[in-house]
PDB file of C-alpha atoms in Angstrom:
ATOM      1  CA  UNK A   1      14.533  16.816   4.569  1.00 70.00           C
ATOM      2  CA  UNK A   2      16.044  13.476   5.720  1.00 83.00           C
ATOM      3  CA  UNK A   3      15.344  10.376   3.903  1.00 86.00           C
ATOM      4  CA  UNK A   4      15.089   6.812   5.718  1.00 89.00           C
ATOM      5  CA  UNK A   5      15.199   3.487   4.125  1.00 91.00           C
ATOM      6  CA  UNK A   6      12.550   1.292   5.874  1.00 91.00           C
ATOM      7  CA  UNK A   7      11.681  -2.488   5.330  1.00 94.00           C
ATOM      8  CA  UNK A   8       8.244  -2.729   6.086  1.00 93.00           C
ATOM      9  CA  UNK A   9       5.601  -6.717   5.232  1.00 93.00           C
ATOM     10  CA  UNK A  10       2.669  -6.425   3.609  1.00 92.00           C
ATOM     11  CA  UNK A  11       1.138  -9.851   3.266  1.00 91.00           C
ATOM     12  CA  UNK A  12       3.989 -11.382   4.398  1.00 89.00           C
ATOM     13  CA  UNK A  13       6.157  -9.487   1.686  1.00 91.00           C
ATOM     14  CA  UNK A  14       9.000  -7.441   2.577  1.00 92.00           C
ATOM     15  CA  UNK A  15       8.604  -3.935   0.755  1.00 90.00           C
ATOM     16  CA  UNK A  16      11.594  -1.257   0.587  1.00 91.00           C
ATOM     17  CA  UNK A  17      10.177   2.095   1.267  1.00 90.00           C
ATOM     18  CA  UNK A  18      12.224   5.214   1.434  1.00 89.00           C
ATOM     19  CA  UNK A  19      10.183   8.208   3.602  1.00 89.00           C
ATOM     20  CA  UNK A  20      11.144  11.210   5.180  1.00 88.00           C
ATOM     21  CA  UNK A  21      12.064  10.669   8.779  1.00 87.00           C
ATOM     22  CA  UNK A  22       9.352  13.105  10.181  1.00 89.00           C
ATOM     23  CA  UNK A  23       6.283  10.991   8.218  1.00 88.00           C
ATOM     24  CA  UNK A  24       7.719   8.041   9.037  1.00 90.00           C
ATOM     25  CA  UNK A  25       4.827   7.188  11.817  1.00 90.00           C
ATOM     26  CA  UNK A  26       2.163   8.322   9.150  1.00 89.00           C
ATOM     27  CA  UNK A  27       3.583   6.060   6.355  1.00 89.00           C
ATOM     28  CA  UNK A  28       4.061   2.728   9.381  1.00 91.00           C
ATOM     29  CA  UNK A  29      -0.013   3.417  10.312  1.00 90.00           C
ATOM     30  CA  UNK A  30      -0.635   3.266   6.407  1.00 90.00           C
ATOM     31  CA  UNK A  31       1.179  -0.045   6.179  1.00 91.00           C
ATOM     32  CA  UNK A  32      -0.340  -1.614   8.949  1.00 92.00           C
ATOM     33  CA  UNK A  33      -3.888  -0.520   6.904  1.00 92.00           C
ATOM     34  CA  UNK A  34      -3.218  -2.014   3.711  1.00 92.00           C
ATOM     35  CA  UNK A  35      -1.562  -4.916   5.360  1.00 93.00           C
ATOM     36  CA  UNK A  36      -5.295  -5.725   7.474  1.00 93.00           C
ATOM     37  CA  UNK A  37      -7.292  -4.978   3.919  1.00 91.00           C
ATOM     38  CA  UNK A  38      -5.111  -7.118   2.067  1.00 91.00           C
ATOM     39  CA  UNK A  39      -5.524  -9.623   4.749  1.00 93.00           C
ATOM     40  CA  UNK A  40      -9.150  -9.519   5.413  1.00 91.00           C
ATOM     41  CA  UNK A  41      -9.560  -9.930   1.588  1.00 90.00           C
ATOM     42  CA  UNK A  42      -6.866 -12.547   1.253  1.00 92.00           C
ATOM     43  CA  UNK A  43      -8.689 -14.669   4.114  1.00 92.00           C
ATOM     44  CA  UNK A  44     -12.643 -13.670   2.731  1.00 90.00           C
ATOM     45  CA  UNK A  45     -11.623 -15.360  -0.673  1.00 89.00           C
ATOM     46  CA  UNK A  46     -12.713 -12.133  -2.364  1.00 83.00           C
ATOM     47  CA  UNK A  47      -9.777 -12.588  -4.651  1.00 83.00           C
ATOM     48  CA  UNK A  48      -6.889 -14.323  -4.920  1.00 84.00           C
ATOM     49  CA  UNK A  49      -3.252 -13.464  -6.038  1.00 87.00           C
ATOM     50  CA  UNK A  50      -0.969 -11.094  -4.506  1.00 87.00           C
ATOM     51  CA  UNK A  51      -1.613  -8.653  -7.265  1.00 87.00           C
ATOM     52  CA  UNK A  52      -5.546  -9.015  -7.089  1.00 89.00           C
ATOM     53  CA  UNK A  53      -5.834  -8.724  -3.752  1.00 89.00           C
ATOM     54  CA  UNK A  54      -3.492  -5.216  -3.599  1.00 88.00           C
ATOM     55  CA  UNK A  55      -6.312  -3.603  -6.524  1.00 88.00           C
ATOM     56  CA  UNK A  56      -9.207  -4.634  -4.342  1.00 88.00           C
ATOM     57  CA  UNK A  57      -7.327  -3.272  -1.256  1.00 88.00           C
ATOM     58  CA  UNK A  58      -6.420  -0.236  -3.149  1.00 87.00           C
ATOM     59  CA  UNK A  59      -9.944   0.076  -4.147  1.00 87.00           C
ATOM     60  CA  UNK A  60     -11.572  -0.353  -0.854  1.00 87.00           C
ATOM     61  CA  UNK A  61      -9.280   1.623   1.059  1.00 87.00           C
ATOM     62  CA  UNK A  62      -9.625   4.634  -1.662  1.00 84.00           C
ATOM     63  CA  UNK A  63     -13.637   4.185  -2.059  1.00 84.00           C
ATOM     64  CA  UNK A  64     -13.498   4.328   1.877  1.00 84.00           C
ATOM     65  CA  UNK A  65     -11.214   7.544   1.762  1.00 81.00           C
ATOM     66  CA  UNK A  66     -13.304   9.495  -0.955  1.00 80.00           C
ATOM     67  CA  UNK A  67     -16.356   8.724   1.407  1.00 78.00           C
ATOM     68  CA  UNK A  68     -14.939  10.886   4.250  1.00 67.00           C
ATOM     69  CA  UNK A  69     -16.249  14.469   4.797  1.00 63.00           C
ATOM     70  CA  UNK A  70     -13.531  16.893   2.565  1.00 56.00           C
ATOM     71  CA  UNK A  71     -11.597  19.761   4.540  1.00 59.00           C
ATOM     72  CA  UNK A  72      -9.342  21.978   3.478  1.00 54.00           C
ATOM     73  CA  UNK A  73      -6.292  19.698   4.370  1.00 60.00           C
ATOM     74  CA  UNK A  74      -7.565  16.525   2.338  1.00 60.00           C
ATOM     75  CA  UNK A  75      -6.138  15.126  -0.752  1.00 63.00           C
ATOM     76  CA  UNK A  76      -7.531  15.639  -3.944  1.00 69.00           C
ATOM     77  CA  UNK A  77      -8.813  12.558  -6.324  1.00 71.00           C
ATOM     78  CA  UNK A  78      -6.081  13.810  -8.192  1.00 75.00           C
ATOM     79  CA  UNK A  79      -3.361  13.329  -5.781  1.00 73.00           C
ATOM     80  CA  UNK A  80      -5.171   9.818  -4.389  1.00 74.00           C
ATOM     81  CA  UNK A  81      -4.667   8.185  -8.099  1.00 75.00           C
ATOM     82  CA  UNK A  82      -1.383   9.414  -8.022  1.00 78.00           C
ATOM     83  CA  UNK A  83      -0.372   8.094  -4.921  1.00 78.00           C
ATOM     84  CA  UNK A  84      -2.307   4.617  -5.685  1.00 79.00           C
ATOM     85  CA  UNK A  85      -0.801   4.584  -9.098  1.00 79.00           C
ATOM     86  CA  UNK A  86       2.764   4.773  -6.898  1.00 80.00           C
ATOM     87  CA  UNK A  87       1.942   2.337  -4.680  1.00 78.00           C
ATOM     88  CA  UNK A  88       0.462  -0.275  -7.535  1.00 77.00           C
ATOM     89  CA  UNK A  89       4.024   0.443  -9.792  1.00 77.00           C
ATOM     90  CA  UNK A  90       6.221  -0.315  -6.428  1.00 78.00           C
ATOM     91  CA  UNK A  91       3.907  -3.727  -5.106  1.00 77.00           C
ATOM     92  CA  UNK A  92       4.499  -4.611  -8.892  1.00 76.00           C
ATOM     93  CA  UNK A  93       8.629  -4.088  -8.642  1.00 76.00           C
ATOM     94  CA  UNK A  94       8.612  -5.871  -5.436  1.00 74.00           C
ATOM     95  CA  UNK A  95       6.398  -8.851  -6.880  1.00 76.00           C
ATOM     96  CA  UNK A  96       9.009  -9.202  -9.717  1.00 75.00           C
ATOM     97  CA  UNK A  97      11.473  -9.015  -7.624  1.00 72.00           C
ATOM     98  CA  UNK A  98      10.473 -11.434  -5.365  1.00 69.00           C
ATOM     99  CA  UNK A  99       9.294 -14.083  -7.929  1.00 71.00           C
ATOM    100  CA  UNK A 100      13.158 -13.415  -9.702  1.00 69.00           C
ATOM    101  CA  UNK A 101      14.487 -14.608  -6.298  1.00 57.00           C
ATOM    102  CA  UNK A 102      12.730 -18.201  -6.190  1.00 51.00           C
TER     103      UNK A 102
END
């Protein structure tokens, strides 16, 4: 399976991503859904701070995908925290990174 390096912004932060070329389009529609949650959050004053505002939109987005009806093909909670947990460690690296470079 082919890897791709992508640059993708989520609230105006440029995030390194590396994805397999075939889920590419999967993992683009994801950004583009974090990116509006962390925006509509960011602009309600719900919280504020980059990292604040990715646990609420990690939250909402997850509480929203645990409410959907389960099939056979769905993640489990298990997998969800995992993949949350992946996402949370890499917005951190890319936080410090960014905040290193100013």
């Amino acid at each position: 399976m082919s890897m791709e390096q992508i640059e993708v912004k989520i609230l105006d932060r440029t995030v390194k991503l590396q994805v397999p070329s075939s889920e590419k389009p999967r993992l683009m529609n994801a950004v583009q859904i974090v990116d509006q949650k962390m925006r509509s959050i960011r602009d309600a004053g719900m919280a504020h701070g980059t990292e604040r505002i990715a646990v609420h939109a990690a939250l909402q987005i997850t509480y929203e995908f645990l409410g959907q009806p389960v099939d056979s093909g769905a993640a489990t909670i298990e997998q969800v925290q995992t993949l949350v947990a992946k996402l949370n460690n890499d917005l951190d690296e890319e936080i410090r990174r960014h905040d290193g470079v100013r």
